[in-house]
C-alpha cells in the first residue's frame, strides 16, 4: 500500500461538480493498493497515518501527530501511484491491485482510521475526481508498506 501525504490547511474532492469530501487542517492522503497487499499492509498504513509526526509543535518542529492536533484525513484512491514508467512512454499499472481487491483494502483502511478516532472524508472509488488543496508548509511525504522492513 502506498500513500502520498500532503499536510493541508484545507482540501476537497469533487465528482461531476459535487463535493464528496472536504476537510480543514489535516492530511490529504492519495492511496494506492499493490496487487500483493494484505490486511497487514492496511494495519501498517493505519498506524503510520495516525501516529506519524507530521505537524508543528510550539517550537515549529515536526513533532506532533494527526491525532495530537485533532486533524482530519481526506483519503483519495489513486491507483496511478503504482505506475511504472521505466519502459516506453505509457505507464504500466500491473503492480496496482485490481478494482475489487483495491476497493476492499482501501475501504478497510478508511474504516480502520475512523475506528481509531480519526475523522475521514473520501472521494469516490474509480471515479474521475478533481482534488483541490491548500498545502501547509508545504510538507509532503510518501509511505510505502512494501518498504517498511
PDB file of C-alpha atoms in Angstrom:
ATOM      1  CA  UNK A   1       0.000   0.000   0.000  1.00  0.00           C
ATOM      2  CA  UNK A   2       1.379   3.369  -0.977  1.00  0.00           C
ATOM      3  CA  UNK A   3       0.287   6.842   0.070  1.00  0.00           C
ATOM      4  CA  UNK A   4       1.417  10.318  -0.828  1.00  0.00           C
ATOM      5  CA  UNK A   5       0.648  12.567   2.135  1.00  0.00           C
ATOM      6  CA  UNK A   6       0.306  16.309   1.979  1.00  0.00           C
ATOM      7  CA  UNK A   7      -0.231  18.418   5.060  1.00  0.00           C
ATOM      8  CA  UNK A   8      -3.061  20.773   4.171  1.00  0.00           C
ATOM      9  CA  UNK A   9      -4.880  23.754   5.572  1.00  0.00           C
ATOM     10  CA  UNK A  10      -7.901  22.559   3.643  1.00  0.00           C
ATOM     11  CA  UNK A  11      -8.709  20.129   0.845  1.00  0.00           C
ATOM     12  CA  UNK A  12     -11.698  18.823  -1.032  1.00  0.00           C
ATOM     13  CA  UNK A  13     -12.530  16.297  -3.696  1.00  0.00           C
ATOM     14  CA  UNK A  14     -15.365  16.577  -6.216  1.00  0.00           C
ATOM     15  CA  UNK A  15     -17.003  14.216  -8.676  1.00  0.00           C
ATOM     16  CA  UNK A  16     -19.092  15.656 -11.511  1.00  0.00           C
ATOM     17  CA  UNK A  17     -19.046  19.075  -9.822  1.00  0.00           C
ATOM     18  CA  UNK A  18     -20.343  17.733  -6.482  1.00  0.00           C
ATOM     19  CA  UNK A  19     -18.100  17.819  -3.398  1.00  0.00           C
ATOM     20  CA  UNK A  20     -17.818  14.297  -1.957  1.00  0.00           C
ATOM     21  CA  UNK A  21     -15.239  15.011   0.741  1.00  0.00           C
ATOM     22  CA  UNK A  22     -13.936  18.161   2.390  1.00  0.00           C
ATOM     23  CA  UNK A  23     -11.589  18.808   5.338  1.00  0.00           C
ATOM     24  CA  UNK A  24      -9.963  21.680   7.166  1.00  0.00           C
ATOM     25  CA  UNK A  25      -6.478  21.228   8.650  1.00  0.00           C
ATOM     26  CA  UNK A  26      -5.103  17.733   8.289  1.00  0.00           C
ATOM     27  CA  UNK A  27      -3.760  15.332   5.683  1.00  0.00           C
ATOM     28  CA  UNK A  28      -4.615  14.691   2.085  1.00  0.00           C
ATOM     29  CA  UNK A  29      -3.756  11.023   1.526  1.00  0.00           C
ATOM     30  CA  UNK A  30      -3.581   9.779  -2.053  1.00  0.00           C
ATOM     31  CA  UNK A  31      -3.752   5.996  -1.585  1.00  0.00           C
ATOM     32  CA  UNK A  32      -2.889   3.093  -3.898  1.00  0.00           C
ATOM     33  CA  UNK A  33      -3.172  -0.638  -3.273  1.00  0.00           C
ATOM     34  CA  UNK A  34      -0.489  -3.028  -4.564  1.00  0.00           C
ATOM     35  CA  UNK A  35      -1.566  -6.311  -6.153  1.00  0.00           C
ATOM     36  CA  UNK A  36       0.122  -8.257  -3.302  1.00  0.00           C
ATOM     37  CA  UNK A  37      -1.211  -6.156  -0.407  1.00  0.00           C
ATOM     38  CA  UNK A  38      -2.932  -7.842   2.523  1.00  0.00           C
ATOM     39  CA  UNK A  39      -4.565  -6.852   5.803  1.00  0.00           C
ATOM     40  CA  UNK A  40      -1.110  -6.368   7.362  1.00  0.00           C
ATOM     41  CA  UNK A  41      -0.424  -3.580   4.851  1.00  0.00           C
ATOM     42  CA  UNK A  42      -3.675  -1.861   5.807  1.00  0.00           C
ATOM     43  CA  UNK A  43      -2.827  -2.131   9.513  1.00  0.00           C
ATOM     44  CA  UNK A  44       0.673  -0.719   8.970  1.00  0.00           C
ATOM     45  CA  UNK A  45      -0.662   2.205   6.925  1.00  0.00           C
ATOM     46  CA  UNK A  46      -3.334   2.968   9.523  1.00  0.00           C
ATOM     47  CA  UNK A  47      -0.761   3.103  12.330  1.00  0.00           C
ATOM     48  CA  UNK A  48       1.521   5.341  10.283  1.00  0.00           C
ATOM     49  CA  UNK A  49      -1.239   7.756   9.283  1.00  0.00           C
ATOM     50  CA  UNK A  50      -2.438   8.153  12.857  1.00  0.00           C
ATOM     51  CA  UNK A  51       0.971   8.361  14.542  1.00  0.00           C
ATOM     52  CA  UNK A  52       3.320   9.973  12.008  1.00  0.00           C
ATOM     53  CA  UNK A  53       4.695  13.228  13.437  1.00  0.00           C
ATOM     54  CA  UNK A  54       3.760  15.491  10.561  1.00  0.00           C
ATOM     55  CA  UNK A  55       2.641  18.672  12.339  1.00  0.00           C
ATOM     56  CA  UNK A  56       4.481  21.546  14.033  1.00  0.00           C
ATOM     57  CA  UNK A  57       4.855  21.764  17.791  1.00  0.00           C
ATOM     58  CA  UNK A  58       5.140  25.090  19.664  1.00  0.00           C
ATOM     59  CA  UNK A  59       8.771  25.379  18.518  1.00  0.00           C
ATOM     60  CA  UNK A  60       7.928  24.813  14.845  1.00  0.00           C
ATOM     61  CA  UNK A  61       9.353  21.280  14.700  1.00  0.00           C
ATOM     62  CA  UNK A  62       7.535  18.412  13.009  1.00  0.00           C
ATOM     63  CA  UNK A  63       6.811  16.688  16.289  1.00  0.00           C
ATOM     64  CA  UNK A  64       3.023  16.222  16.550  1.00  0.00           C
ATOM     65  CA  UNK A  65       0.806  13.532  15.067  1.00  0.00           C
ATOM     66  CA  UNK A  66      -2.557  13.894  13.384  1.00  0.00           C
ATOM     67  CA  UNK A  67      -4.305  12.635  16.498  1.00  0.00           C
ATOM     68  CA  UNK A  68      -2.421  15.133  18.691  1.00  0.00           C
ATOM     69  CA  UNK A  69      -3.529  18.121  16.600  1.00  0.00           C
ATOM     70  CA  UNK A  70      -7.087  16.882  16.039  1.00  0.00           C
ATOM     71  CA  UNK A  71      -6.629  16.827  12.258  1.00  0.00           C
ATOM     72  CA  UNK A  72      -8.701  15.087   9.630  1.00  0.00           C
ATOM     73  CA  UNK A  73      -7.835  12.965   6.612  1.00  0.00           C
ATOM     74  CA  UNK A  74      -9.108  13.309   3.082  1.00  0.00           C
ATOM     75  CA  UNK A  75      -8.429   9.869   1.564  1.00  0.00           C
ATOM     76  CA  UNK A  76      -8.466   9.654  -2.227  1.00  0.00           C
ATOM     77  CA  UNK A  77      -7.868   6.386  -4.068  1.00  0.00           C
ATOM     78  CA  UNK A  78      -5.220   6.737  -6.778  1.00  0.00           C
ATOM     79  CA  UNK A  79      -4.054   3.532  -8.475  1.00  0.00           C
ATOM     80  CA  UNK A  80      -1.610   5.513 -10.636  1.00  0.00           C
ATOM     81  CA  UNK A  81       0.821   5.712  -7.695  1.00  0.00           C
ATOM     82  CA  UNK A  82       1.986   2.265  -8.788  1.00  0.00           C
ATOM     83  CA  UNK A  83       2.542   3.371 -12.385  1.00  0.00           C
ATOM     84  CA  UNK A  84       5.811   2.049 -13.798  1.00  0.00           C
ATOM     85  CA  UNK A  85       7.400   4.500 -16.242  1.00  0.00           C
ATOM     86  CA  UNK A  86      10.690   2.677 -16.847  1.00  0.00           C
ATOM     87  CA  UNK A  87       9.824   1.390 -20.322  1.00  0.00           C
ATOM     88  CA  UNK A  88       8.405   3.457 -23.150  1.00  0.00           C
ATOM     89  CA  UNK A  89       6.159   6.451 -22.695  1.00  0.00           C
ATOM     90  CA  UNK A  90       2.981   4.806 -21.447  1.00  0.00           C
ATOM     91  CA  UNK A  91       2.991   3.839 -17.764  1.00  0.00           C
ATOM     92  CA  UNK A  92       2.244   0.243 -16.828  1.00  0.00           C
ATOM     93  CA  UNK A  93      -0.122  -0.350 -13.926  1.00  0.00           C
ATOM     94  CA  UNK A  94       0.435  -4.091 -13.493  1.00  0.00           C
ATOM     95  CA  UNK A  95       1.615  -3.599  -9.890  1.00  0.00           C
ATOM     96  CA  UNK A  96      -1.712  -2.000  -8.914  1.00  0.00           C
ATOM     97  CA  UNK A  97      -4.348  -4.257  -7.397  1.00  0.00           C
ATOM     98  CA  UNK A  98      -7.434  -4.997  -9.456  1.00  0.00           C
ATOM     99  CA  UNK A  99     -10.530  -2.917  -8.686  1.00  0.00           C
ATOM    100  CA  UNK A 100     -12.262  -5.403  -6.356  1.00  0.00           C
ATOM    101  CA  UNK A 101      -9.228  -6.032  -4.165  1.00  0.00           C
ATOM    102  CA  UNK A 102      -8.162  -2.390  -4.234  1.00  0.00           C
ATOM    103  CA  UNK A 103     -11.557  -1.125  -3.160  1.00  0.00           C
ATOM    104  CA  UNK A 104     -11.868  -3.704  -0.377  1.00  0.00           C
ATOM    105  CA  UNK A 105      -8.477  -2.771   1.138  1.00  0.00           C
ATOM    106  CA  UNK A 106      -8.962   0.972   0.595  1.00  0.00           C
ATOM    107  CA  UNK A 107     -12.388   0.785   2.273  1.00  0.00           C
ATOM    108  CA  UNK A 108     -10.852  -1.223   5.125  1.00  0.00           C
ATOM    109  CA  UNK A 109      -8.195   1.463   5.648  1.00  0.00           C
ATOM    110  CA  UNK A 110     -10.850   4.192   5.814  1.00  0.00           C
ATOM    111  CA  UNK A 111     -12.953   2.115   8.231  1.00  0.00           C
ATOM    112  CA  UNK A 112      -9.924   1.344  10.435  1.00  0.00           C
ATOM    113  CA  UNK A 113      -8.905   5.020  10.564  1.00  0.00           C
ATOM    114  CA  UNK A 114     -12.416   6.009  11.602  1.00  0.00           C
ATOM    115  CA  UNK A 115     -12.460   3.260  14.227  1.00  0.00           C
ATOM    116  CA  UNK A 116      -9.198   4.743  15.519  1.00  0.00           C
ATOM    117  CA  UNK A 117     -10.946   8.063  16.105  1.00  0.00           C
ATOM    118  CA  UNK A 118      -9.766   9.922  13.001  1.00  0.00           C
ATOM    119  CA  UNK A 119     -12.379  11.847  11.015  1.00  0.00           C
ATOM    120  CA  UNK A 120     -12.017  10.718   7.380  1.00  0.00           C
ATOM    121  CA  UNK A 121     -13.607  12.123   4.246  1.00  0.00           C
ATOM    122  CA  UNK A 122     -13.247  10.381   0.879  1.00  0.00           C
ATOM    123  CA  UNK A 123     -13.610  10.656  -2.828  1.00  0.00           C
ATOM    124  CA  UNK A 124     -15.496   8.085  -4.906  1.00  0.00           C
ATOM    125  CA  UNK A 125     -13.604   4.911  -5.769  1.00  0.00           C
ATOM    126  CA  UNK A 126     -12.842   4.575  -9.530  1.00  0.00           C
ATOM    127  CA  UNK A 127     -14.440   7.947 -10.328  1.00  0.00           C
ATOM    128  CA  UNK A 128     -12.794  10.787 -12.194  1.00  0.00           C
ATOM    129  CA  UNK A 129     -12.142  13.202  -9.333  1.00  0.00           C
ATOM    130  CA  UNK A 130     -10.981  16.777  -9.013  1.00  0.00           C
ATOM    131  CA  UNK A 131      -8.863  17.414  -5.928  1.00  0.00           C
ATOM    132  CA  UNK A 132      -8.271  20.900  -4.565  1.00  0.00           C
ATOM    133  CA  UNK A 133      -5.910  21.648  -1.711  1.00  0.00           C
ATOM    134  CA  UNK A 134      -4.021  24.346   0.085  1.00  0.00           C
ATOM    135  CA  UNK A 135      -0.651  22.899   1.054  1.00  0.00           C
ATOM    136  CA  UNK A 136       0.608  23.760   4.511  1.00  0.00           C
ATOM    137  CA  UNK A 137       4.372  24.148   4.564  1.00  0.00           C
ATOM    138  CA  UNK A 138       4.460  22.544   2.036  1.00  0.00           C
ATOM    139  CA  UNK A 139       5.036  19.248   3.796  1.00  0.00           C
ATOM    140  CA  UNK A 140       4.760  16.143   1.600  1.00  0.00           C
ATOM    141  CA  UNK A 141       5.831  12.579   2.410  1.00  0.00           C
ATOM    142  CA  UNK A 142       5.414   9.187   0.801  1.00  0.00           C
ATOM    143  CA  UNK A 143       4.663   5.974   2.694  1.00  0.00           C
ATOM    144  CA  UNK A 144       5.015   2.506   1.206  1.00  0.00           C
ATOM    145  CA  UNK A 145       4.122  -0.606   3.183  1.00  0.00           C
ATOM    146  CA  UNK A 146       6.298  -2.667   0.845  1.00  0.00           C
ATOM    147  CA  UNK A 147       9.352  -0.773   2.128  1.00  0.00           C
ATOM    148  CA  UNK A 148       8.559  -0.990   5.827  1.00  0.00           C
ATOM    149  CA  UNK A 149      11.229  -3.546   6.729  1.00  0.00           C
TER     150      UNK A 149
END
